[in-house]
Coordinates of C-alpha atoms and ligand atoms in Angstrom, one line a residue:
X1 CA 106.7 89.2 83.2
X2 CA 108.1 87.6 80.1
X3 CA 106.9 86.7 76.6
X4 CA 106.5 83.1 75.5
X5 CA 105.7 81.8 72.0
X6 CA 105.5 78.3 70.6
X7 CA 104.7 76.9 67.2
X8 CA 104.1 73.5 65.5
X9 CA 104.2 73.8 61.8
X10 CA 105.6 72.0 58.7
X11 CA 107.8 74.9 57.7
X12 CA 111.0 76.2 59.3
X13 CA 110.0 77.5 62.7
X14 CA 113.0 79.5 63.8
X15 CA 112.4 82.8 62.0
X16 CA 108.7 82.7 62.9
X17 CA 109.5 82.4 66.6
X18 CA 112.1 85.2 66.5
X19 CA 109.6 87.5 64.8
X20 CA 107.1 86.7 67.5
X21 CA 109.7 87.5 70.2
X22 CA 110.5 90.8 68.7
X23 CA 106.8 91.7 68.9
X24 CA 106.8 90.7 72.6
X25 CA 110.0 92.5 73.6
X26 CA 107.8 95.0 75.4
X27 CA 107.2 92.3 78.0
X28 CA 110.9 91.9 78.9
X29 CA 114.2 92.3 77.1
X30 CA 117.0 91.2 79.4
X31 CA 117.7 87.8 77.7
X32 CA 116.1 85.4 75.2
X33 CA 116.2 81.8 74.1
X34 CA 114.7 79.2 71.8
X35 CA 114.4 75.3 71.8
X36 CA 113.4 73.4 68.6
X37 CA 112.9 69.8 67.8
X38 CA 115.6 69.0 65.2
X39 CA 116.5 65.7 63.6
X40 CA 117.1 63.5 66.6
X41 CA 117.6 66.0 69.3
X42 CA 116.4 69.4 70.5
X43 CA 118.4 72.5 69.6
X44 CA 118.8 74.9 72.5
X45 CA 120.1 78.5 72.2
X46 CA 120.1 81.3 74.7
X47 CA 121.6 84.8 74.8
X48 CA 121.9 87.6 77.2
X49 CA 120.4 90.9 76.1
X50 CA 117.7 91.7 73.6
X51 CA 116.1 89.4 71.0
X52 CA 118.4 90.8 68.3
X53 CA 121.3 88.9 70.0
X54 CA 119.4 85.6 69.8
X55 CA 118.6 86.4 66.2
X56 CA 122.3 86.9 65.4
X57 CA 123.1 83.6 67.1
X58 CA 120.4 81.9 65.0
X59 CA 121.8 83.4 61.8
X60 CA 125.3 82.1 62.7
X61 CA 124.2 78.6 63.8
X62 CA 121.4 78.1 61.3
X63 CA 119.5 75.6 63.4
X64 CA 116.6 73.8 61.7
X65 CA 113.3 72.7 63.2
X66 CA 109.5 72.8 62.7
X67 CA 108.3 72.6 66.3
X68 CA 109.7 75.0 68.9
X69 CA 109.3 77.2 71.9
X70 CA 110.9 80.6 72.6
X71 CA 111.1 83.2 75.4
X72 CA 112.0 86.9 76.0
X73 CA 112.7 87.6 79.7
X74 CA 112.3 90.2 82.4
X75 CA 114.2 88.8 85.4
X76 CA 112.3 88.1 88.6
X77 CA 114.4 85.3 90.2
X78 CA 118.1 85.4 89.2
X79 CA 119.9 88.2 87.4
X80 CA 119.8 88.6 83.7
X81 CA 122.3 86.0 82.3
X82 CA 122.6 83.3 79.7
X83 CA 122.3 80.6 82.4
X84 CA 119.1 82.1 83.8
X85 CA 117.6 82.6 80.3
X86 CA 114.8 80.3 79.2
X87 CA 114.2 77.7 77.8
X88 CA 115.3 75.6 80.8
X89 CA 115.9 71.9 80.4
X90 CA 116.0 68.7 82.3
X91 CA 118.1 65.7 81.3
X92 CA 118.3 67.0 77.7
X93 CA 114.7 65.7 77.4
X94 CA 112.3 68.3 78.6
X95 CA 112.5 72.0 77.6
X96 CA 110.3 74.7 79.0
X97 CA 109.6 78.4 78.7
X98 CA 107.6 80.1 81.5
X99 CA 106.0 83.5 82.2
X100 CA 104.9 84.1 85.8
X101 CA 106.1 83.2 89.3
X102 CA 106.1 79.9 91.1
X103 CA 105.3 80.8 94.7
X104 CA 106.2 77.4 96.2
X105 CA 109.4 77.0 94.3
X106 CA 111.7 76.7 97.4
X107 CA 109.9 73.6 98.7
X108 CA 109.6 72.1 95.3
X109 CA 113.3 72.7 94.7
X110 CA 114.1 70.9 97.9
X111 CA 111.9 67.9 96.8
X112 CA 113.6 67.7 93.4
X113 CA 117.1 68.0 94.9
X114 CA 116.3 65.0 97.1
X115 CA 115.3 63.2 94.0
X116 CA 118.7 63.9 92.6
X117 CA 118.0 66.9 90.3
X118 CA 120.7 69.5 90.0
X119 CA 119.8 73.1 89.4
X120 CA 121.9 75.2 87.0
X121 CA 120.0 78.5 87.2
X122 CA 118.8 80.8 90.0
X123 CA 115.3 80.9 88.5
X124 CA 112.0 79.6 89.9
X125 CA 111.2 78.3 86.4
X126 CA 113.9 75.6 86.0
X127 CA 112.0 73.3 88.4
X128 CA 109.2 73.1 85.9
X129 CA 111.5 71.2 83.5
X130 CA 112.7 68.9 86.3
X131 CA 109.2 68.3 87.6
X132 CA 108.0 67.3 84.1
X133 CA 111.0 65.1 83.6
X134 CA 110.3 63.4 86.9
X135 CA 106.6 62.9 86.1
X136 CA 107.6 61.4 82.7
X137 CA 109.2 58.5 84.6
X138 CA 105.7 57.2 85.3
X139 CA 103.5 59.1 82.7
X140 CA 103.3 58.1 79.1
X141 CA 103.0 61.6 77.6
X142 CA 104.1 65.2 78.1
X143 CA 100.4 66.1 78.2
X144 CA 99.7 63.9 81.2
X145 CA 102.9 65.0 82.9
X146 CA 101.7 68.6 82.5
X147 CA 98.3 67.7 84.0
X148 CA 100.2 66.3 87.0
X149 CA 102.4 69.3 87.2
X150 CA 99.6 71.8 87.5
X151 CA 98.5 70.2 90.7
X152 CA 101.9 70.8 92.2
X153 CA 102.5 74.4 91.3
X154 CA 101.3 77.4 93.3
X155 CA 101.5 80.7 91.6
X156 CA 101.1 82.2 88.1
X157 CA 102.3 80.5 85.0
X158 CA 102.0 80.3 81.3
X159 CA 104.2 77.4 80.3
X160 CA 105.1 75.9 76.9
X161 CA 107.1 72.6 76.9
X162 CA 108.8 70.2 74.5
X163 CA 109.6 66.5 75.1
X164 CA 112.5 65.3 73.0
X165 CA 110.6 62.0 72.5
X166 CA 107.5 63.8 71.1
X167 CA 108.9 65.7 68.1
X168 CA 105.6 66.6 66.5
X169 CA 104.0 68.6 69.2
X170 CA 104.3 70.9 72.2
X171 CA 102.2 71.2 75.4
X172 CA 101.1 74.4 77.2
X173 CA 99.5 75.2 80.5
X174 CA 98.0 78.4 81.9
X175 CA 97.2 79.7 85.3
X176 CA 96.8 83.4 86.0
X177 CA 99.3 84.4 83.3
X178 CA 98.0 85.2 79.8
X179 CA 98.2 82.6 77.0
X180 CA 96.4 82.3 73.7
X181 CA 96.4 79.7 71.0
X182 CA 96.6 80.8 67.4
X183 CA 95.0 78.6 64.8
X184 CA 96.6 78.3 61.3
X185 CA 96.4 76.1 58.3
X186 CA 98.4 73.0 59.1
X187 CA 100.1 74.9 61.8
X188 CA 99.2 76.0 65.3
X189 CA 100.7 78.4 67.8
X190 CA 100.6 79.7 71.3
X191 CA 101.8 83.0 72.8
X192 CA 101.5 85.4 75.7
X193 CA 100.0 88.0 73.4
X194 CA 98.0 87.6 70.1
X195 CA 100.2 90.5 68.8
X196 CA 103.1 88.0 68.6
X197 CA 101.0 85.9 66.1
X198 CA 99.5 88.8 64.2
X199 CA 101.3 88.0 60.9
X200 CA 100.4 84.3 61.2
X201 CA 96.7 84.1 62.0
X202 CA 93.6 86.0 63.0
X203 CA 91.9 83.0 64.7
X204 CA 92.5 82.6 68.4
X205 CA 91.4 80.5 71.3
X206 CA 91.8 82.1 74.8
X207 CA 92.9 79.6 77.4
X208 CA 91.4 79.7 80.9
X209 CA 93.0 79.1 84.2
X210 CA 93.8 75.5 84.8
X211 CA 93.8 74.6 81.0
X212 CA 96.4 72.3 79.5
X213 CA 96.7 71.9 75.8
X214 CA 98.6 69.6 73.4
X215 CA 99.3 71.4 70.1
X216 CA 100.6 69.8 66.8
X217 CA 100.3 71.2 63.2
X218 CA 97.0 69.5 62.7
X219 CA 95.4 69.3 66.2
X220 CA 94.7 71.4 69.2
X221 CA 93.4 69.4 72.2
X222 CA 92.4 71.5 75.3
X223 CA 91.8 70.0 78.7
X224 CA 90.2 72.1 81.5
X225 CA 91.1 72.3 85.2
X226 CA 89.5 69.0 85.8
X227 CA 91.3 67.3 82.9
X228 CA 88.1 67.1 80.8
X229 CA 88.3 67.8 77.1
X230 CA 87.2 71.4 76.6
X231 CA 86.0 73.8 73.9
X232 CA 87.2 77.4 74.1
X233 CA 85.5 80.4 72.4
X234 CA 87.0 81.1 69.0
X235 CA 87.8 84.8 68.5
X236 CA 88.8 86.6 65.3
X237 CA 91.3 89.3 66.0
X238 CA 92.7 91.2 63.1
X239 CA 96.0 92.6 64.1
X240 CA 96.9 95.4 61.8
X241 CA 100.6 95.1 61.0
X242 CA 100.9 98.9 60.7
X243 CA 99.4 99.4 64.2
X244 CA 102.2 97.3 65.6
X245 CA 105.1 98.8 63.6
X246 CA 107.0 102.0 64.2
X247 CA 106.3 103.4 60.7
X248 CA 108.5 106.4 60.1
X249 CA 109.0 107.3 63.7
X250 CA 112.2 106.7 65.6
X251 CA 110.4 105.1 68.5
X252 CA 107.1 103.5 69.3
X253 CA 106.6 106.1 72.1
X254 CA 107.0 108.9 69.6
X255 CA 104.5 107.2 67.2
X256 CA 102.1 106.6 70.0
X257 CA 102.3 110.3 71.2
X258 CA 101.4 111.5 67.7
X259 CA 98.6 108.9 67.3
X260 CA 96.6 110.5 70.1
X261 CA 94.1 112.5 68.1
X262 CA 93.0 109.4 66.3
X263 CA 93.2 107.2 69.4
X264 CA 90.8 109.5 71.3
X265 CA 88.5 109.6 68.3
X266 CA 88.4 105.8 68.4
X267 CA 87.5 105.9 72.1
X268 CA 84.6 108.2 71.4
X269 CA 83.5 106.4 68.3
X270 CA 80.0 104.9 68.7
X271 CA 79.7 106.1 72.3
X272 CA 78.3 109.6 72.1
X273 CA 75.3 110.9 70.2
X274 CA 73.5 114.2 70.0
X275 CA 74.2 115.9 73.3
X276 CA 74.7 112.9 75.6
X277 CA 76.5 109.7 76.1
X278 CA 74.8 106.6 74.6
X279 CA 73.0 104.0 76.7
X280 CA 74.8 100.8 77.8
X281 CA 78.1 101.5 76.3
X282 CA 79.7 99.7 79.2
X283 CA 77.7 96.5 78.4
X284 CA 74.1 95.3 78.6
X285 CA 72.5 96.5 81.7
X286 CA 75.2 99.0 82.6
X287 CA 72.9 102.1 82.5
X288 CA 70.4 100.4 84.8
X289 CA 73.3 99.4 87.2
X290 CA 74.7 103.0 87.1
X291 CA 71.4 104.3 88.6
X292 CA 72.2 102.4 91.8
X293 CA 75.8 103.6 92.3
X294 CA 76.4 105.7 95.4
X295 CA 80.2 105.5 95.6
X296 CA 83.2 104.5 93.4
X297 CA 86.3 102.5 94.3
X298 CA 89.1 102.8 91.8
X299 CA 92.0 100.3 91.7
X300 CA 94.9 100.6 89.3
X301 CA 98.7 101.0 89.0
X302 CA 101.1 103.6 87.7
X303 CA 99.8 105.8 84.8
X304 CA 96.4 104.1 85.0
X305 CA 96.0 105.1 88.6
X306 CA 96.9 108.7 87.6
X307 CA 94.0 108.6 85.2
X308 CA 91.8 107.4 88.1
X309 CA 93.0 110.3 90.2
X310 CA 91.8 112.8 87.6
X311 CA 88.5 110.9 87.2
X312 CA 87.9 111.0 91.0
X313 CA 87.6 114.8 90.5
X314 CA 85.1 114.4 87.7
X315 CA 83.0 111.8 89.5
X316 CA 82.6 114.3 92.4
X317 CA 82.1 117.4 90.3
X318 CA 79.8 116.0 87.5
X319 CA 78.3 112.8 88.8
X320 CA 78.1 113.8 92.5
X321 CA 79.8 110.6 93.7
X322 CA 82.5 110.2 96.3
X323 CA 85.5 108.1 95.2
X324 CA 88.1 106.0 97.0
X325 CA 91.4 105.3 95.2
X326 CA 93.9 102.6 95.9
X327 CA 97.2 101.3 94.4
X328 CA 96.2 97.8 93.3
X329 CA 99.3 96.5 95.0
X330 CA 98.1 97.9 98.4
X331 CA 94.4 97.4 98.1
X332 CA 94.2 93.8 99.2
X333 CA 96.3 94.3 102.3
X334 CA 94.3 97.1 103.9
X335 CA 91.2 95.1 104.8
X336 CA 89.0 97.3 102.6
X337 CA 85.7 98.3 104.0
X338 CA 83.0 98.1 101.3
X339 CA 80.0 100.4 101.5
X340 CA 76.8 99.2 99.8
X341 CA 76.2 100.3 96.2
X342 CA 79.9 100.9 95.5
X343 CA 81.0 100.4 92.0
X344 CA 84.5 98.9 91.6
X345 CA 86.4 100.4 88.7
X346 CA 89.7 98.9 87.6
X347 CA 91.8 100.7 85.0
X348 CA 94.6 99.0 83.0
X349 CA 96.1 99.4 79.5
X350 CA 97.2 95.8 79.3
X351 CA 94.5 94.2 81.4
X352 CA 97.1 91.7 82.6
X353 CA 98.8 93.7 85.4
X354 CA 99.1 91.1 88.1
X355 CA 98.4 93.6 91.0
X356 CA 95.2 94.9 89.4
X357 CA 94.0 91.5 88.4
X358 CA 94.6 90.1 91.9
X359 CA 92.7 93.1 93.4
X360 CA 89.8 92.4 91.1
X361 CA 89.7 88.7 92.0
X362 CA 90.1 89.6 95.7
X363 CA 87.2 92.0 95.5
X364 CA 84.9 89.5 93.9
X365 CA 83.1 88.4 97.0
X366 CA 83.4 91.7 99.0
X367 CA 79.9 92.9 98.2
X368 CA 80.5 95.5 95.4
X369 CA 77.6 96.4 93.3
X370 CA 79.5 95.4 90.2
X371 CA 83.0 95.5 88.7
X372 CA 83.8 97.7 85.7
X373 CA 87.0 97.9 83.8
X374 CA 88.6 100.5 81.5
X375 CA 91.0 98.5 79.4
X376 CA 92.8 98.6 76.0
X377 CA 93.2 94.8 75.3
X378 CA 90.0 93.0 74.5
X379 CA 91.4 89.5 75.1
X380 CA 92.9 90.4 78.5
X381 CA 92.0 88.7 81.7
X382 CA 90.7 92.0 83.2
X383 CA 88.5 92.6 80.2
X384 CA 87.0 89.1 80.4
X385 CA 86.6 88.9 84.2
X386 CA 84.9 92.3 84.9
X387 CA 81.1 92.5 84.9
X388 CA 81.2 95.6 82.7
X389 CA 83.8 96.9 80.3
X390 CA 84.7 99.9 78.1
X391 CA 87.6 99.2 75.7
X392 CA 89.7 102.3 75.0
X393 CA 90.4 101.2 71.4
X394 CA 93.7 103.0 71.4
X395 CA 95.4 100.2 69.3
X396 CA 98.5 98.4 70.5
X397 CA 100.7 100.5 72.8
X398 CA 104.2 99.1 72.6
X399 CA 106.5 101.8 74.1
X400 CA 106.9 101.0 77.8
X401 CA 106.0 104.5 78.8
X402 CA 102.2 104.9 78.5
X403 CA 101.0 107.8 76.4
X404 CA 97.9 107.2 74.2
X405 CA 96.7 104.6 76.7
X406 CA 96.6 107.4 79.3
X407 CA 94.7 110.0 77.3
X408 CA 92.2 107.4 76.0
X409 CA 91.7 106.1 79.6
X410 CA 90.9 109.7 80.6
X411 CA 88.5 110.0 77.7
X412 CA 86.8 106.7 78.7
X413 CA 86.6 107.8 82.3
X414 CA 84.9 111.0 81.2
X415 CA 82.4 108.8 79.3
X416 CA 81.9 106.9 82.6
X417 CA 81.4 110.2 84.5
X418 CA 78.8 111.3 82.1
X419 CA 77.0 107.9 82.1
X420 CA 76.8 107.9 85.9
X421 CA 75.5 111.5 85.8
X422 CA 73.0 110.6 83.2
X423 CA 71.7 107.5 85.1
X424 CA 71.2 109.8 88.1
X425 CA 69.5 112.5 86.0
X426 CA 72.2 115.0 87.0
X427 CA 73.7 118.0 85.2
X428 CA 72.1 117.7 81.7
X429 CA 73.5 121.1 80.6
X430 CA 77.0 120.2 81.8
X431 CA 76.7 116.8 80.1
X432 CA 75.9 118.5 76.8
X433 CA 78.8 120.9 77.3
X434 CA 81.2 118.0 77.9
X435 CA 80.0 116.1 74.9
X436 CA 80.7 119.1 72.7
X437 CA 84.1 119.5 74.3
X438 CA 84.9 115.8 73.8
X439 CA 84.1 116.2 70.1
X440 CA 86.6 119.0 69.9
X441 CA 89.2 117.2 71.9
X442 CA 91.1 115.3 69.0
X443 CA 91.5 118.7 67.2
X444 CA 92.8 120.3 70.4
X445 CA 95.3 117.5 70.9
X446 CA 96.5 118.0 67.4
X447 CA 97.2 121.6 68.2
X448 CA 99.0 120.7 71.4
X449 CA 101.2 118.3 69.4
X450 CA 102.4 121.3 67.4
X451 CA 104.2 122.6 70.5
X452 CA 107.0 120.1 69.8
X453 CA 109.5 122.8 68.5
X454 CA 108.9 125.1 71.5
X455 CA 109.6 122.2 73.8
X456 CA 112.7 121.0 71.9
X457 CA 114.0 124.5 72.4
X458 CA 114.4 124.1 76.2
X459 CA 114.6 120.3 76.5
X460 CA 118.4 120.5 76.6
X461 CA 118.2 122.7 79.8
X462 CA 116.3 119.8 81.6
X463 CA 118.3 117.1 79.9
X464 CA 121.5 118.1 81.8
X465 CA 119.9 118.2 85.2
X466 CA 119.7 115.3 87.8
X467 CA 116.3 116.3 89.3
X468 CA 113.1 117.9 88.4
X469 CA 109.9 119.0 90.2
X470 CA 106.4 119.0 88.7
X471 CA 103.7 121.2 90.2
X472 CA 100.0 121.3 89.7
X473 CA 97.0 122.0 91.8
X474 CA 93.6 120.3 92.1
X475 CA 92.7 118.3 89.0
X476 CA 96.2 119.0 87.6
X477 CA 98.1 117.4 90.4
X478 CA 97.6 113.9 88.9
X479 CA 98.9 115.3 85.6
X480 CA 102.0 116.6 87.4
X481 CA 102.5 113.1 88.8
X482 CA 102.1 111.6 85.4
X483 CA 104.6 114.1 83.9
X484 CA 107.1 113.2 86.6
X485 CA 106.6 109.5 86.1
X486 CA 107.1 109.8 82.4
X487 CA 110.4 111.8 82.8
X488 CA 111.9 109.5 85.4
X489 CA 110.8 106.3 83.5
X490 CA 112.5 107.1 80.2
X491 CA 115.2 109.7 81.0
X492 CA 116.3 108.4 84.4
X493 CA 116.1 111.9 85.8
X494 CA 114.8 111.9 89.4
X495 CA 111.4 113.7 89.2
X496 CA 108.8 114.3 91.9
X497 CA 105.3 115.9 91.7
X498 CA 103.7 118.0 94.4
X499 CA 100.4 119.9 94.7
X500 CA 101.9 123.4 94.4
X501 CA 100.6 124.5 97.7
X502 CA 102.6 121.8 99.5
X503 CA 105.9 123.3 98.3
X504 CA 106.3 125.6 101.2
X505 CA 105.8 122.6 103.6
X506 CA 109.2 121.1 102.8
X507 CA 110.2 120.6 99.1
X508 CA 111.0 124.3 98.8
X509 CA 114.3 123.4 100.5
X510 CA 115.3 121.6 97.3
X511 CA 114.9 124.7 95.0
X512 CA 118.1 126.2 93.5
X513 CA 119.4 126.9 90.0
X514 CA 119.9 123.2 89.5
X515 CA 116.2 122.4 90.0
X516 CA 114.0 122.7 87.0
X517 CA 110.3 123.2 88.1
X518 CA 107.6 122.3 85.6
X519 CA 104.3 123.8 86.4
X520 CA 100.9 123.1 85.0
X521 CA 99.1 126.4 85.3
X522 CA 96.0 127.0 83.2
X523 CA 93.7 129.8 84.1
X524 CA 91.2 128.5 86.7
X525 CA 90.0 129.1 90.3
X526 CA 93.3 128.1 91.8
X527 CA 95.4 130.0 89.3
X528 CA 96.2 133.0 91.5
X529 CA 97.3 130.8 94.3
X530 CA 99.4 128.8 91.9
X531 CA 101.1 132.1 90.7
X532 CA 102.1 132.8 94.4
X533 CA 103.6 129.3 94.6
X534 CA 105.6 129.9 91.4
X535 CA 106.8 133.3 92.8
X536 CA 108.2 131.3 95.7
X537 CA 110.1 129.2 93.3
X538 CA 111.4 132.2 91.3
X539 CA 112.5 134.0 94.5
X540 CA 114.8 131.0 95.3
X541 CA 116.4 130.9 91.8
X542 CA 114.5 127.8 90.5
X543 CA 114.2 127.5 86.8
X544 CA 110.5 127.6 85.9
X545 CA 108.8 125.9 82.9
X546 CA 105.2 126.9 82.9
X547 CA 102.4 125.4 80.7
X548 CA 99.4 127.6 80.8
X549 CA 97.0 129.9 78.9
X550 CA 97.3 133.2 80.7
X551 CA 100.9 134.4 80.4
X552 CA 99.9 138.0 81.4
X553 CA 99.1 136.8 84.9
X554 CA 102.6 135.6 85.5
X555 CA 105.5 138.0 85.6
X556 CA 108.0 135.5 84.2
X557 CA 111.2 137.5 83.7
X558 CA 113.1 134.2 83.9
X559 CA 112.1 130.7 82.8
X560 CA 109.8 129.6 80.0
X561 CA 106.1 130.0 79.3
X562 CA 104.5 127.5 76.9
X563 CA 101.1 128.8 75.7
X564 CA 98.6 126.0 75.5
X565 CA 95.5 125.8 73.2
X566 CA 92.2 126.7 74.9
X567 CA 89.8 123.9 75.8
X568 CA 87.0 123.1 78.2
X569 CA 88.4 123.4 81.7
X570 CA 87.3 119.9 82.7
X571 CA 89.2 118.3 79.8
X572 CA 92.4 120.3 80.3
X573 CA 94.0 117.5 82.2
X574 CA 93.9 115.4 79.0
X575 CA 95.3 118.3 76.9
X576 CA 98.1 119.2 79.3
X577 CA 99.4 115.6 79.3
X578 CA 100.5 116.0 75.7
X579 CA 103.3 118.5 76.1
X580 CA 104.6 116.7 79.2
X581 CA 104.9 113.5 77.2
X582 CA 106.7 115.3 74.4
X583 CA 109.0 116.9 77.0
X584 CA 110.0 113.5 78.5
X585 CA 110.5 112.1 75.0
X586 CA 112.7 114.9 73.8
X587 CA 114.8 114.9 77.1
X588 CA 115.3 111.1 76.9
X589 CA 116.3 111.5 73.2
X590 CA 119.0 114.0 74.2
X591 CA 120.2 111.7 77.0
X592 CA 120.4 108.8 74.6
X593 CA 118.4 106.3 76.7
X594 CA 116.6 103.3 75.4
X595 CA 113.2 105.0 75.2
X596 CA 110.9 102.2 74.2
X597 CA 112.6 99.7 76.5
X598 CA 113.9 101.7 79.5
X599 CA 116.2 99.9 81.9
X600 CA 114.7 97.6 84.5
X601 CA 111.2 98.0 83.2
X602 CA 108.7 96.0 81.1
X603 CA 105.4 97.1 79.6
X604 CA 103.1 94.5 81.2
X605 CA 103.8 93.8 84.8
X606 CA 102.4 90.3 85.2
X607 CA 104.0 89.6 88.6
X608 CA 102.8 90.9 91.9
Ligands
M6R701 O1 98.8 97.9 81.9 P1 98.5 98.7 83.0 O2 97.8 100.0 82.7 O3 97.8 98.0 84.1 O4 99.9 99.1 83.6 C1 100.1 99.8 84.8 C2 101.5 100.4 85.0 O5 102.4 99.4 85.0 C3 101.8 101.3 83.8 O6 100.8 102.4 83.7 C4 103.2 102.0 84.0 O7 103.1 102.8 85.1 C5 103.6 102.7 82.8 N1 104.8 102.1 82.2 C6 103.9 104.1 83.0 O8 104.3 104.8 81.8

């Protein structure tokens, strides 16, 4: 789960590669490195820590070069250190950067050790450099060595490599890890994410699994899994520089929180009309397919699975469909039983989460009616490999903690709920009500964003605690889970979520004055029961922070009540996510953590 970038140009390449790495730091930020063809050798620099450290080293050393590769790392094998940082090299001839995991690395390492290769790092990636060097003893080019290499490797990889004897070009290979080629004028590039190349080009080729390509300033030659010359679809992707910058905000996360009214508007744009959802918004033939759906299987990870948990309630209440949910990392290992006419729904911001992708691929021949993905990245593997797709159109989400991706996933999932109900001819009045409520949603989110000052008022009380509990019932339990995930992820406060009724079955033992309890308590059928659960907390001295819209129902002599804007009950999960995001952000700010790049995490988890 790293970012790789490579460029062949006739201008100085160093700055360009560093700029690209900065844009991909969301993928990993524990160490970074660069290798560039220079006069008669290859310059090789690596640093521990963020890309900024590498940039400083570059400024000090002033290396020159026009063809180079670079890497920002999220450690899998071997701790973050300079020696484990990429690029790795072999015999000062071959230099490589790698994103992914080589599953058969132990046996390959043994083979290479027998051949006399010594390993400097603890990574699985270094062997790629040695293997290429070994193949180059018999092969006449880095390209053919890379073609040999791909038959040796098991696992996921996007690799870019330099051969010191081929100073005009670099070679890339892709298998189950993202890699795109960017086309410029007398310069060409490759990167894990088009975002890294946004200021350089808008013309992209998306590589497929098994592809190997040789790239020089004037030429891109792509060979497919069978080593045949291949054409890949050319895509134009305009990456708006503003969309990938922080603007006047302190953090990407903060910017992304405040972008939500517009992001939700973008998700809805062109998808609803009159009093219903439009036909075939999930792709040609989707409406016809929806009419056959009898059950839903949702697969996702983290925040995306929380969105799925909310949607399961909607599918049942509005579309009359039962739903099964699984963590993508668990799904393949439980021998899933597939009922006929089940629609497989995967949800992912990045569309490159390895667990989710592996689950989709595993499910391919299991007899699902179709696969459908809710995704934010149009070029991602998930988006391209699913039968049907709805893009959330939230714009790049760069902060590791998901915010606008979550609320737009929920919005997209409501569109799916309505499409399924429409195809089955169910609930026309309710559908019309939801369409009107969706139209009002961006405005409601803007209102919720104004709660910032109220939240800042009590954030210090939570910032100095070690634990927190989040409570919600029914459709709000997933929102409580999401609130707890957000808090632990960026503030490092231990946080758990419970359906409030479960409190008395154990967690109540944890309640004392040191335990802040955040409750999501809008007025609805379970509200009275929730009030009793909150009384139980109060009676034990727990500090309550209640988000709701019926203060008079709760005798809150202690604790805080945050009055939420009114909105259609079925959309309240979306609205109530907003203040919980602000709360986590403000608490993390007070604790001085690295909000956009919290410790040990990375935005896009491309390893299983
Ligand atoms: O890109 P995805 O939506 O597939 O990512 C799934 C999770 O890794 C992600 O939602 C993670 O839980 C977030 N960092 C949470 O804020």
